[in-house]
Amino acid sequence: MAGAYDVIVLGLGGMGSAAAAHLAERGARVLGLEKFGPVHRQGSSHGGSRITRQSYFEDPAYVPLLLRAYELYDRLEQDTGQDIATLCGGLMIGRPDSRTVAGSLRSAEQWGLPHEILDAAELRRRFPTLTPADDEVALHEARAGLLRPENTVAAHLTLAARAGAELRYEEPVTRWEPYAGGVRVHTARGTYTAGQLVVCPGAWAPELLADLRVPITIERQIMFWFRPDGGVGPYLPGKQPIYVWEDPAGVQIYGFPAIDGPDGGVKVAFFRKAGEGRAAMVCTPQTIDRTVHEREVAVMAEQLAHRLPTLAGTFIKAATCMYSTTPDEHFVIARHPAHPDAVTVACGFSGHGFKFVPVVGEILADLALDGTTRHPIGLFDPARVAGPLTPG
């Protein structure tokens, strides 16, 4: 491939760091460019924890990728010594016909994943922090758990650098363009060329991938930490699993065990809101409100009052991040349809992408170096949601 580098990776968050590591480990000359510093808190790969699960209610097509991701997370821990995955079990809670429960059961049955269905009484008995309604059930998956996003990104950056990748931070990309020999990438510091470009822009996708024609909505999200009444003891791993809990209106919250010591609190957040609540979250990376307001804390506390009544004892802190959501909430991973010989894209992860980070890195390396991948990514074709070409 022509150019000073074989591949330039634009964005070194979750997906970009993994892509850089996989590409460099295959012997490619890699340049990684990041707008901020390493393992930053400006995008979507921070906050101390992310859920991982295999009984995937979004679509059974994700399950093979999750099985591979679990293998790669194990390898990443072994190769770097980082604390990354804790499989403390997980609960998908709601009415039996809810998307969260019915969709999880569909994936579990289709792929033969070990699971249990717990009625409300059994759920209360086994997990006494939870107070489900009598008509709610849960799918319990022992292989679910949590990931450490900052450690994951740091581990992939370590492997990329160890394999020879050149990683440049605080160097925002202003534009990129294909040319006869590959691609040119322009930054505030200079211009770089490569045979291939991999674009992992996170919430900056509408700016850097405008010609992809995929409508991606950027949404402000809040993560909350509370100190439970009576302390974190009942919420420790081994007692408290991760959970996604859907109410009759379709609003989902999710949460974790207490993983940061007696003073670290317990993390909880909204996964999906509905109607006006969701519309109010729309933002851009430039306009996002990083301040979490008292009313927002109160709204979350109200959600917890009838689900985990001891959790919202004392508010500790909150942090914001961003979802980059496609119309159908499925990912975009593909060769760029307008530049299929030189550009690969990964965007629109819609709030549920982090658990796939290492396998997405593997897929992006496949696409950039080989033009194809053995992994099933047909669901992520941008053509399914792409809008019309813009004149001019």
mmCIF file of C-alpha atoms in Angstrom:
data_model
loop_
_atom_site.group_PDB
_atom_site.id
_atom_site.type_symbol
_atom_site.label_atom_id
_atom_site.label_comp_id
_atom_site.label_asym_id
_atom_site.label_seq_id
_atom_site.Cartn_x
_atom_site.Cartn_y
_atom_site.Cartn_z
ATOM 1 C CA MET A 1 0.000 0.000 0.000
ATOM 2 C CA ALA A 2 1.199 3.493 -0.867
ATOM 3 C CA GLY A 3 1.782 6.288 1.626
ATOM 4 C CA ALA A 4 3.940 6.963 4.648
ATOM 5 C CA TYR A 5 1.726 4.573 6.652
ATOM 6 C CA ASP A 6 -0.240 1.475 5.771
ATOM 7 C CA VAL A 7 -3.235 2.545 7.877
ATOM 8 C CA ILE A 8 -4.249 5.719 9.697
ATOM 9 C CA VAL A 9 -6.736 5.227 12.533
ATOM 10 C CA LEU A 10 -8.809 8.319 13.257
ATOM 11 C CA GLY A 11 -9.961 8.308 16.890
ATOM 12 C CA LEU A 12 -8.338 6.298 19.699
ATOM 13 C CA GLY A 13 -11.272 5.688 22.010
ATOM 14 C CA GLY A 14 -12.752 2.246 22.508
ATOM 15 C CA MET A 15 -13.016 1.127 18.885
ATOM 16 C CA GLY A 16 -10.045 3.062 17.514
ATOM 17 C CA SER A 17 -7.621 1.866 20.186
ATOM 18 C CA ALA A 18 -8.647 -1.740 19.489
ATOM 19 C CA ALA A 19 -8.286 -1.257 15.745
ATOM 20 C CA ALA A 20 -4.817 0.249 16.176
ATOM 21 C CA ALA A 21 -3.746 -2.688 18.333
ATOM 22 C CA HIS A 22 -5.031 -5.361 15.949
ATOM 23 C CA LEU A 23 -3.581 -3.628 12.904
ATOM 24 C CA ALA A 24 -0.150 -3.103 14.458
ATOM 25 C CA GLU A 25 -0.017 -6.659 15.763
ATOM 26 C CA ARG A 26 -0.534 -7.856 12.170
ATOM 27 C CA GLY A 27 2.524 -5.897 11.075
ATOM 28 C CA ALA A 28 0.858 -2.855 9.539
ATOM 29 C CA ARG A 29 2.519 0.558 9.793
ATOM 30 C CA VAL A 30 -0.093 2.356 11.854
ATOM 31 C CA LEU A 31 -0.620 6.009 12.730
ATOM 32 C CA GLY A 32 -3.261 6.689 15.366
ATOM 33 C CA LEU A 33 -4.661 10.212 15.705
ATOM 34 C CA GLU A 34 -6.638 11.376 18.734
ATOM 35 C CA LYS A 35 -8.315 14.753 19.275
ATOM 36 C CA PHE A 36 -7.779 14.552 23.067
ATOM 37 C CA GLY A 37 -5.278 12.840 25.335
ATOM 38 C CA PRO A 38 -5.097 9.082 25.900
ATOM 39 C CA VAL A 39 -8.022 7.528 27.815
ATOM 40 C CA HIS A 40 -9.930 10.809 27.962
ATOM 41 C CA ARG A 41 -13.373 11.589 29.396
ATOM 42 C CA GLN A 42 -14.840 13.643 26.549
ATOM 43 C CA GLY A 43 -16.562 10.888 24.555
ATOM 44 C CA SER A 44 -18.119 7.524 25.344
ATOM 45 C CA SER A 45 -15.363 5.318 26.827
ATOM 46 C CA HIS A 46 -15.209 6.447 30.447
ATOM 47 C CA GLY A 47 -17.184 6.187 33.675
ATOM 48 C CA GLY A 48 -15.488 3.233 35.342
ATOM 49 C CA SER A 49 -17.790 0.436 34.140
ATOM 50 C CA ARG A 50 -19.790 -0.861 31.187
ATOM 51 C CA ILE A 51 -22.175 -3.821 31.059
ATOM 52 C CA THR A 52 -21.333 -6.963 29.126
ATOM 53 C CA ARG A 53 -23.900 -9.660 28.363
ATOM 54 C CA GLN A 54 -24.513 -12.391 25.795
ATOM 55 C CA SER A 55 -28.305 -12.958 25.896
ATOM 56 C CA TYR A 56 -28.658 -9.943 23.678
ATOM 57 C CA PHE A 57 -32.133 -8.417 23.459
ATOM 58 C CA GLU A 58 -31.163 -6.045 20.635
ATOM 59 C CA ASP A 59 -30.837 -8.897 18.095
ATOM 60 C CA PRO A 60 -29.558 -12.507 18.143
ATOM 61 C CA ALA A 61 -27.200 -11.555 15.286
ATOM 62 C CA TYR A 62 -24.908 -9.914 17.848
ATOM 63 C CA VAL A 63 -24.285 -13.100 19.822
ATOM 64 C CA PRO A 64 -21.459 -14.584 17.699
ATOM 65 C CA LEU A 65 -19.601 -11.282 18.007
ATOM 66 C CA LEU A 66 -20.085 -11.312 21.773
ATOM 67 C CA LEU A 67 -18.720 -14.840 22.058
ATOM 68 C CA ARG A 68 -15.585 -13.701 20.221
ATOM 69 C CA ALA A 69 -15.371 -10.506 22.281
ATOM 70 C CA TYR A 70 -15.281 -12.556 25.493
ATOM 71 C CA GLU A 71 -12.344 -14.555 24.116
ATOM 72 C CA LEU A 72 -10.503 -11.386 23.176
ATOM 73 C CA TYR A 73 -11.121 -9.718 26.544
ATOM 74 C CA ASP A 74 -9.550 -12.738 28.247
ATOM 75 C CA ARG A 75 -6.546 -12.432 25.939
ATOM 76 C CA LEU A 76 -6.299 -8.682 26.541
ATOM 77 C CA GLU A 77 -6.137 -9.196 30.304
ATOM 78 C CA GLN A 78 -3.450 -11.861 29.904
ATOM 79 C CA ASP A 79 -1.377 -9.756 27.512
ATOM 80 C CA THR A 80 -1.451 -6.544 29.557
ATOM 81 C CA GLY A 81 -2.232 -7.466 33.167
ATOM 82 C CA GLN A 82 -5.096 -4.956 33.212
ATOM 83 C CA ASP A 83 -8.249 -5.580 35.265
ATOM 84 C CA ILE A 84 -10.893 -5.518 32.537
ATOM 85 C CA ALA A 85 -13.778 -8.009 32.922
ATOM 86 C CA THR A 86 -15.741 -9.082 36.018
ATOM 87 C CA LEU A 87 -18.443 -11.682 35.318
ATOM 88 C CA CYS A 88 -20.697 -11.119 38.321
ATOM 89 C CA GLY A 89 -23.892 -12.274 36.601
ATOM 90 C CA GLY A 90 -26.676 -10.208 35.095
ATOM 91 C CA LEU A 91 -30.434 -9.728 35.176
ATOM 92 C CA MET A 92 -32.667 -8.553 32.322
ATOM 93 C CA ILE A 93 -35.828 -7.436 34.154
ATOM 94 C CA GLY A 94 -39.302 -6.412 33.025
ATOM 95 C CA ARG A 95 -42.643 -7.828 32.054
ATOM 96 C CA PRO A 96 -42.380 -11.133 30.150
ATOM 97 C CA ASP A 97 -43.336 -9.449 26.865
ATOM 98 C CA SER A 98 -40.926 -6.520 27.274
ATOM 99 C CA ARG A 99 -38.121 -6.106 24.768
ATOM 100 C CA THR A 100 -35.560 -6.541 27.534
ATOM 101 C CA VAL A 101 -36.874 -9.926 28.693
ATOM 102 C CA ALA A 102 -38.391 -11.387 25.522
ATOM 103 C CA GLY A 103 -35.483 -10.283 23.342
ATOM 104 C CA SER A 104 -32.910 -11.677 25.764
ATOM 105 C CA LEU A 105 -34.771 -14.991 25.926
ATOM 106 C CA ARG A 106 -34.896 -15.166 22.143
ATOM 107 C CA SER A 107 -31.121 -14.798 21.852
ATOM 108 C CA ALA A 108 -30.439 -17.216 24.702
ATOM 109 C CA GLU A 109 -32.644 -19.913 23.186
ATOM 110 C CA GLN A 110 -31.405 -19.399 19.621
ATOM 111 C CA TRP A 111 -27.762 -19.701 20.621
ATOM 112 C CA GLY A 112 -28.103 -22.210 23.469
ATOM 113 C CA LEU A 113 -26.821 -19.789 26.098
ATOM 114 C CA PRO A 114 -27.176 -20.883 29.745
ATOM 115 C CA HIS A 115 -29.871 -18.855 31.483
ATOM 116 C CA GLU A 116 -32.698 -18.935 34.023
ATOM 117 C CA ILE A 117 -36.063 -17.213 34.154
ATOM 118 C CA LEU A 118 -36.892 -15.932 37.656
ATOM 119 C CA ASP A 119 -40.342 -14.815 38.756
ATOM 120 C CA ALA A 120 -40.747 -11.786 41.012
ATOM 121 C CA ALA A 121 -40.765 -13.795 44.240
ATOM 122 C CA GLU A 122 -37.573 -15.660 43.346
ATOM 123 C CA LEU A 123 -35.951 -12.459 42.184
ATOM 124 C CA ARG A 124 -36.652 -10.791 45.532
ATOM 125 C CA ARG A 125 -35.412 -13.837 47.448
ATOM 126 C CA ARG A 126 -32.103 -14.181 45.601
ATOM 127 C CA PHE A 127 -31.392 -10.475 45.153
ATOM 128 C CA PRO A 128 -32.940 -8.630 48.117
ATOM 129 C CA THR A 129 -31.834 -5.178 46.938
ATOM 130 C CA LEU A 130 -34.428 -5.488 44.150
ATOM 131 C CA THR A 131 -38.184 -4.981 44.524
ATOM 132 C CA PRO A 132 -39.833 -6.023 41.249
ATOM 133 C CA ALA A 133 -43.574 -5.773 40.708
ATOM 134 C CA ASP A 134 -45.520 -9.015 40.871
ATOM 135 C CA ASP A 135 -45.933 -9.133 37.092
ATOM 136 C CA GLU A 136 -42.203 -8.697 36.392
ATOM 137 C CA VAL A 137 -39.700 -11.456 35.707
ATOM 138 C CA ALA A 138 -35.977 -11.613 34.960
ATOM 139 C CA LEU A 139 -33.663 -13.534 32.712
ATOM 140 C CA HIS A 140 -30.579 -14.375 34.760
ATOM 141 C CA GLU A 141 -27.313 -14.899 32.872
ATOM 142 C CA ALA A 142 -24.329 -16.038 34.927
ATOM 143 C CA ARG A 143 -21.856 -15.025 32.188
ATOM 144 C CA ALA A 144 -22.936 -11.375 32.197
ATOM 145 C CA GLY A 145 -20.938 -8.779 34.088
ATOM 146 C CA LEU A 146 -19.007 -5.573 33.689
ATOM 147 C CA LEU A 147 -16.018 -4.139 31.861
ATOM 148 C CA ARG A 148 -13.584 -1.401 32.885
ATOM 149 C CA PRO A 149 -13.613 0.983 29.884
ATOM 150 C CA GLU A 150 -10.606 3.101 30.830
ATOM 151 C CA ASN A 151 -8.504 -0.007 31.455
ATOM 152 C CA THR A 152 -9.664 -1.495 28.165
ATOM 153 C CA VAL A 153 -8.635 1.553 26.144
ATOM 154 C CA ALA A 154 -5.318 1.806 27.998
ATOM 155 C CA ALA A 155 -4.620 -1.878 27.352
ATOM 156 C CA HIS A 156 -5.257 -1.589 23.624
ATOM 157 C CA LEU A 157 -3.112 1.537 23.381
ATOM 158 C CA THR A 158 -0.334 -0.319 25.195
ATOM 159 C CA LEU A 159 -0.523 -3.230 22.755
ATOM 160 C CA ALA A 160 -0.637 -0.895 19.757
ATOM 161 C CA ALA A 161 2.461 1.008 20.879
ATOM 162 C CA ARG A 162 4.223 -2.219 21.823
ATOM 163 C CA ALA A 163 3.643 -3.505 18.265
ATOM 164 C CA GLY A 164 5.060 -0.329 16.730
ATOM 165 C CA ALA A 165 2.061 1.926 16.153
ATOM 166 C CA GLU A 166 2.727 5.658 16.228
ATOM 167 C CA LEU A 167 0.070 7.251 18.445
ATOM 168 C CA ARG A 168 -0.412 11.018 18.368
ATOM 169 C CA TYR A 169 -2.607 12.784 20.939
ATOM 170 C CA GLU A 170 -4.051 16.298 21.170
ATOM 171 C CA GLU A 171 -4.038 16.366 17.357
ATOM 172 C CA PRO A 172 -7.561 16.912 16.014
ATOM 173 C CA VAL A 173 -8.287 15.944 12.428
ATOM 174 C CA THR A 174 -9.682 18.794 10.354
ATOM 175 C CA ARG A 175 -10.486 16.807 7.213
ATOM 176 C CA TRP A 176 -9.574 13.746 5.199
ATOM 177 C CA GLU A 177 -9.772 12.908 1.507
ATOM 178 C CA PRO A 178 -9.096 9.961 -0.784
ATOM 179 C CA TYR A 179 -6.569 10.327 -3.563
ATOM 180 C CA ALA A 180 -5.179 7.978 -6.215
ATOM 181 C CA GLY A 181 -2.683 6.328 -3.873
ATOM 182 C CA GLY A 182 -4.838 6.095 -0.752
ATOM 183 C CA VAL A 183 -5.943 8.789 1.697
ATOM 184 C CA ARG A 184 -4.710 12.115 3.027
ATOM 185 C CA VAL A 185 -5.531 13.171 6.562
ATOM 186 C CA HIS A 186 -5.148 16.808 7.578
ATOM 187 C CA THR A 187 -4.696 17.819 11.198
ATOM 188 C CA ALA A 188 -3.839 21.011 13.051
ATOM 189 C CA ARG A 189 -0.171 19.958 12.849
ATOM 190 C CA GLY A 190 0.242 18.567 9.364
ATOM 191 C CA THR A 191 -0.851 16.206 6.607
ATOM 192 C CA TYR A 192 -0.378 12.425 6.612
ATOM 193 C CA THR A 193 -0.872 9.837 3.893
ATOM 194 C CA ALA A 194 -1.681 6.142 4.034
ATOM 195 C CA GLY A 195 -3.026 3.380 1.889
ATOM 196 C CA GLN A 196 -6.024 2.927 4.187
ATOM 197 C CA LEU A 197 -8.031 4.991 6.665
ATOM 198 C CA VAL A 198 -10.082 3.623 9.574
ATOM 199 C CA VAL A 199 -12.509 6.190 11.001
ATOM 200 C CA CYS A 200 -13.743 5.652 14.586
ATOM 201 C CA PRO A 201 -15.117 9.114 15.391
ATOM 202 C CA GLY A 202 -17.585 8.403 18.190
ATOM 203 C CA ALA A 203 -19.821 11.421 18.767
ATOM 204 C CA TRP A 204 -17.918 13.354 16.091
ATOM 205 C CA ALA A 205 -19.327 11.096 13.339
ATOM 206 C CA PRO A 206 -21.779 13.684 11.974
ATOM 207 C CA GLU A 207 -18.831 16.012 11.350
ATOM 208 C CA LEU A 208 -16.177 13.603 10.093
ATOM 209 C CA LEU A 209 -18.449 11.200 8.194
ATOM 210 C CA ALA A 210 -21.016 13.547 6.671
ATOM 211 C CA ASP A 211 -20.675 11.858 3.279
ATOM 212 C CA LEU A 212 -21.643 8.494 4.808
ATOM 213 C CA ARG A 213 -25.241 9.830 4.771
ATOM 214 C CA VAL A 214 -26.192 7.919 7.927
ATOM 215 C CA PRO A 215 -28.345 10.003 10.293
ATOM 216 C CA ILE A 216 -26.665 9.720 13.685
ATOM 217 C CA THR A 217 -28.179 11.480 16.689
ATOM 218 C CA ILE A 218 -25.844 12.480 19.519
ATOM 219 C CA GLU A 219 -27.457 12.071 22.939
ATOM 220 C CA ARG A 220 -26.302 13.346 26.309
ATOM 221 C CA GLN A 221 -26.252 10.597 28.920
ATOM 222 C CA ILE A 222 -25.718 10.795 32.684
ATOM 223 C CA MET A 223 -24.102 8.229 34.976
ATOM 224 C CA PHE A 224 -24.977 8.524 38.688
ATOM 225 C CA TRP A 225 -23.273 7.176 41.803
ATOM 226 C CA PHE A 226 -25.183 6.826 45.087
ATOM 227 C CA ARG A 227 -24.184 5.611 48.553
ATOM 228 C CA PRO A 228 -26.942 3.167 49.559
ATOM 229 C CA ASP A 229 -28.738 3.395 52.888
ATOM 230 C CA GLY A 230 -26.975 0.901 55.151
ATOM 231 C CA GLY A 231 -23.781 0.890 53.091
ATOM 232 C CA VAL A 232 -22.575 -0.964 50.003
ATOM 233 C CA GLY A 233 -22.460 -4.446 51.577
ATOM 234 C CA PRO A 234 -25.611 -5.830 49.884
ATOM 235 C CA TYR A 235 -24.432 -4.362 46.571
ATOM 236 C CA LEU A 236 -21.005 -6.001 46.422
ATOM 237 C CA PRO A 237 -20.098 -8.313 43.524
ATOM 238 C CA GLY A 238 -21.258 -11.803 44.370
ATOM 239 C CA LYS A 239 -24.437 -10.387 45.871
ATOM 240 C CA GLN A 240 -25.501 -7.761 43.339
ATOM 241 C CA PRO A 241 -25.416 -8.514 39.591
ATOM 242 C CA ILE A 242 -25.530 -6.028 36.768
ATOM 243 C CA TYR A 243 -29.034 -5.379 35.461
ATOM 244 C CA VAL A 244 -31.078 -3.768 32.714
ATOM 245 C CA TRP A 245 -34.616 -3.024 33.924
ATOM 246 C CA GLU A 246 -37.453 -1.979 31.613
ATOM 247 C CA ASP A 247 -40.652 -0.413 32.933
ATOM 248 C CA PRO A 248 -44.100 -0.699 31.258
ATOM 249 C CA ALA A 249 -43.479 2.544 29.340
ATOM 250 C CA GLY A 250 -40.342 1.102 27.770
ATOM 251 C CA VAL A 251 -37.913 3.193 29.847
ATOM 252 C CA GLN A 252 -34.787 1.230 30.759
ATOM 253 C CA ILE A 253 -32.340 1.810 33.586
ATOM 254 C CA TYR A 254 -29.166 -0.166 34.165
ATOM 255 C CA GLY A 255 -26.795 -0.595 37.064
ATOM 256 C CA PHE A 256 -23.824 -2.315 38.622
ATOM 257 C CA PRO A 257 -22.564 -3.790 41.861
ATOM 258 C CA ALA A 258 -20.349 -1.701 44.153
ATOM 259 C CA ILE A 259 -16.916 -2.112 42.580
ATOM 260 C CA ASP A 260 -15.043 0.915 43.908
ATOM 261 C CA GLY A 261 -14.798 0.254 47.643
ATOM 262 C CA PRO A 262 -16.968 1.337 50.582
ATOM 263 C CA ASP A 263 -16.827 5.016 49.636
ATOM 264 C CA GLY A 264 -17.139 4.578 45.867
ATOM 265 C CA GLY A 265 -20.893 4.191 45.829
ATOM 266 C CA VAL A 266 -23.013 2.267 43.317
ATOM 267 C CA LYS A 267 -23.449 3.320 39.703
ATOM 268 C CA VAL A 268 -26.816 3.517 37.901
ATOM 269 C CA ALA A 269 -28.037 5.239 34.738
ATOM 270 C CA PHE A 270 -30.796 5.418 32.163
ATOM 271 C CA PHE A 271 -30.211 3.199 29.136
ATOM 272 C CA ARG A 272 -33.191 4.266 27.040
ATOM 273 C CA LYS A 273 -35.683 7.016 27.743
ATOM 274 C CA ALA A 274 -38.836 7.606 25.721
ATOM 275 C CA GLY A 275 -40.680 10.480 24.072
ATOM 276 C CA GLU A 276 -39.872 13.972 25.300
ATOM 277 C CA GLY A 277 -37.328 12.638 27.781
ATOM 278 C CA ARG A 278 -35.232 11.247 24.966
ATOM 279 C CA ALA A 279 -35.661 14.260 22.719
ATOM 280 C CA ALA A 280 -34.305 16.481 25.484
ATOM 281 C CA MET A 281 -31.017 14.558 25.450
ATOM 282 C CA VAL A 282 -30.047 15.528 21.879
ATOM 283 C CA CYS A 283 -26.803 17.512 21.733
ATOM 284 C CA THR A 284 -23.494 17.812 19.913
ATOM 285 C CA PRO A 285 -19.983 17.385 21.314
ATOM 286 C CA GLN A 286 -19.737 21.174 21.331
ATOM 287 C CA THR A 287 -23.085 21.881 23.037
ATOM 288 C CA ILE A 288 -23.335 19.032 25.556
ATOM 289 C CA ASP A 289 -24.104 20.269 29.064
ATOM 290 C CA ARG A 290 -21.475 18.664 31.295
ATOM 291 C CA THR A 291 -23.195 19.903 34.460
ATOM 292 C CA VAL A 292 -25.602 17.438 36.095
ATOM 293 C CA HIS A 293 -28.483 19.299 37.696
ATOM 294 C CA GLU A 294 -30.381 18.620 40.917
ATOM 295 C CA ARG A 295 -33.579 17.811 39.066
ATOM 296 C CA GLU A 296 -31.791 15.154 37.036
ATOM 297 C CA VAL A 297 -30.520 13.516 40.212
ATOM 298 C CA ALA A 298 -34.055 13.628 41.622
ATOM 299 C CA VAL A 299 -35.502 11.960 38.517
ATOM 300 C CA MET A 300 -33.100 9.048 38.873
ATOM 301 C CA ALA A 301 -33.802 8.789 42.604
ATOM 302 C CA GLU A 302 -37.519 8.583 41.790
ATOM 303 C CA GLN A 303 -36.824 5.665 39.432
ATOM 304 C CA LEU A 304 -34.900 3.843 42.148
ATOM 305 C CA ALA A 305 -37.489 4.385 44.885
ATOM 306 C CA HIS A 306 -39.710 1.530 43.680
ATOM 307 C CA ARG A 307 -37.019 -0.692 42.138
ATOM 308 C CA LEU A 308 -33.954 -0.548 44.424
ATOM 309 C CA PRO A 309 -35.304 1.436 47.380
ATOM 310 C CA THR A 310 -32.102 1.517 49.443
ATOM 311 C CA LEU A 311 -29.826 2.558 46.572
ATOM 312 C CA ALA A 312 -30.491 6.305 46.365
ATOM 313 C CA GLY A 313 -29.509 6.956 49.970
ATOM 314 C CA THR A 314 -26.950 9.689 49.357
ATOM 315 C CA PHE A 315 -25.985 11.154 46.009
ATOM 316 C CA ILE A 316 -22.191 11.082 45.528
ATOM 317 C CA LYS A 317 -21.429 12.258 41.997
ATOM 318 C CA ALA A 318 -22.449 12.127 38.355
ATOM 319 C CA ALA A 319 -20.735 12.273 34.980
ATOM 320 C CA THR A 320 -21.863 12.741 31.396
ATOM 321 C CA CYS A 321 -21.053 10.828 28.243
ATOM 322 C CA MET A 322 -22.566 10.609 24.763
ATOM 323 C CA TYR A 323 -24.481 8.043 22.749
ATOM 324 C CA SER A 324 -24.166 8.148 18.945
ATOM 325 C CA THR A 325 -27.473 6.630 17.909
ATOM 326 C CA THR A 326 -28.622 5.375 14.516
ATOM 327 C CA PRO A 327 -32.336 5.278 13.588
ATOM 328 C CA ASP A 328 -32.578 1.518 14.266
ATOM 329 C CA GLU A 329 -30.017 1.526 17.127
ATOM 330 C CA HIS A 330 -27.749 -0.917 15.267
ATOM 331 C CA PHE A 331 -24.081 -0.224 14.529
ATOM 332 C CA VAL A 332 -22.408 0.957 11.334
ATOM 333 C CA ILE A 333 -19.303 -1.110 10.514
ATOM 334 C CA ALA A 334 -18.321 -1.308 6.853
ATOM 335 C CA ARG A 335 -16.126 -0.183 4.036
ATOM 336 C CA HIS A 336 -17.200 3.371 3.241
ATOM 337 C CA PRO A 337 -19.674 3.031 0.322
ATOM 338 C CA ALA A 338 -18.310 6.155 -1.385
ATOM 339 C CA HIS A 339 -14.655 5.147 -0.877
ATOM 340 C CA PRO A 340 -14.689 1.341 -0.656
ATOM 341 C CA ASP A 341 -11.055 0.885 -1.704
ATOM 342 C CA ALA A 342 -9.520 3.067 0.986
ATOM 343 C CA VAL A 343 -11.822 3.875 3.915
ATOM 344 C CA THR A 344 -13.374 1.752 6.680
ATOM 345 C CA VAL A 345 -15.873 3.203 9.168
ATOM 346 C CA ALA A 346 -17.123 2.249 12.630
ATOM 347 C CA CYS A 347 -19.736 4.507 14.192
ATOM 348 C CA GLY A 348 -23.304 4.745 15.470
ATOM 349 C CA PHE A 349 -22.817 2.337 18.369
ATOM 350 C CA SER A 350 -26.054 3.606 19.915
ATOM 351 C CA GLY A 351 -25.135 3.210 23.561
ATOM 352 C CA HIS A 352 -24.469 -0.531 23.515
ATOM 353 C CA GLY A 353 -21.179 -0.845 21.678
ATOM 354 C CA PHE A 354 -18.458 -0.995 24.293
ATOM 355 C CA LYS A 355 -18.802 -4.707 25.056
ATOM 356 C CA PHE A 356 -17.822 -5.351 21.421
ATOM 357 C CA VAL A 357 -14.627 -3.276 21.454
ATOM 358 C CA PRO A 358 -12.003 -6.010 20.880
ATOM 359 C CA VAL A 359 -13.960 -7.851 18.197
ATOM 360 C CA VAL A 360 -14.744 -4.575 16.411
ATOM 361 C CA GLY A 361 -11.009 -3.900 16.422
ATOM 362 C CA GLU A 362 -10.456 -7.294 14.840
ATOM 363 C CA ILE A 363 -13.145 -6.635 12.221
ATOM 364 C CA LEU A 364 -11.718 -3.226 11.341
ATOM 365 C CA ALA A 365 -8.263 -4.733 10.878
ATOM 366 C CA ASP A 366 -9.784 -7.378 8.592
ATOM 367 C CA LEU A 367 -11.605 -4.806 6.486
ATOM 368 C CA ALA A 368 -8.649 -2.421 6.200
ATOM 369 C CA LEU A 369 -6.061 -5.070 5.339
ATOM 370 C CA ASP A 370 -8.122 -7.732 3.531
ATOM 371 C CA GLY A 371 -11.233 -5.900 2.386
ATOM 372 C CA THR A 372 -13.501 -8.456 4.054
ATOM 373 C CA THR A 373 -14.058 -10.228 7.356
ATOM 374 C CA ARG A 374 -15.222 -13.655 8.477
ATOM 375 C CA HIS A 375 -17.363 -12.063 11.171
ATOM 376 C CA PRO A 376 -21.101 -11.563 10.495
ATOM 377 C CA ILE A 377 -21.560 -7.811 10.011
ATOM 378 C CA GLY A 378 -24.406 -7.681 7.494
ATOM 379 C CA LEU A 379 -26.656 -6.047 10.101
ATOM 380 C CA PHE A 380 -24.257 -3.077 10.218
ATOM 381 C CA ASP A 381 -24.337 -2.107 6.521
ATOM 382 C CA PRO A 382 -24.857 1.676 6.307
ATOM 383 C CA ALA A 383 -27.075 1.243 3.237
ATOM 384 C CA ARG A 384 -29.959 0.177 5.508
ATOM 385 C CA VAL A 385 -30.288 3.676 7.000
ATOM 386 C CA ALA A 386 -28.381 5.949 4.595
ATOM 387 C CA GLY A 387 -30.201 9.003 3.318
ATOM 388 C CA PRO A 388 -30.149 10.398 -0.216
ATOM 389 C CA LEU A 389 -27.094 12.048 -1.667
ATOM 390 C CA THR A 390 -26.931 15.770 -1.000
ATOM 391 C CA PRO A 391 -26.769 17.822 -4.212
ATOM 392 C CA GLY A 392 -23.463 19.587 -4.752
#
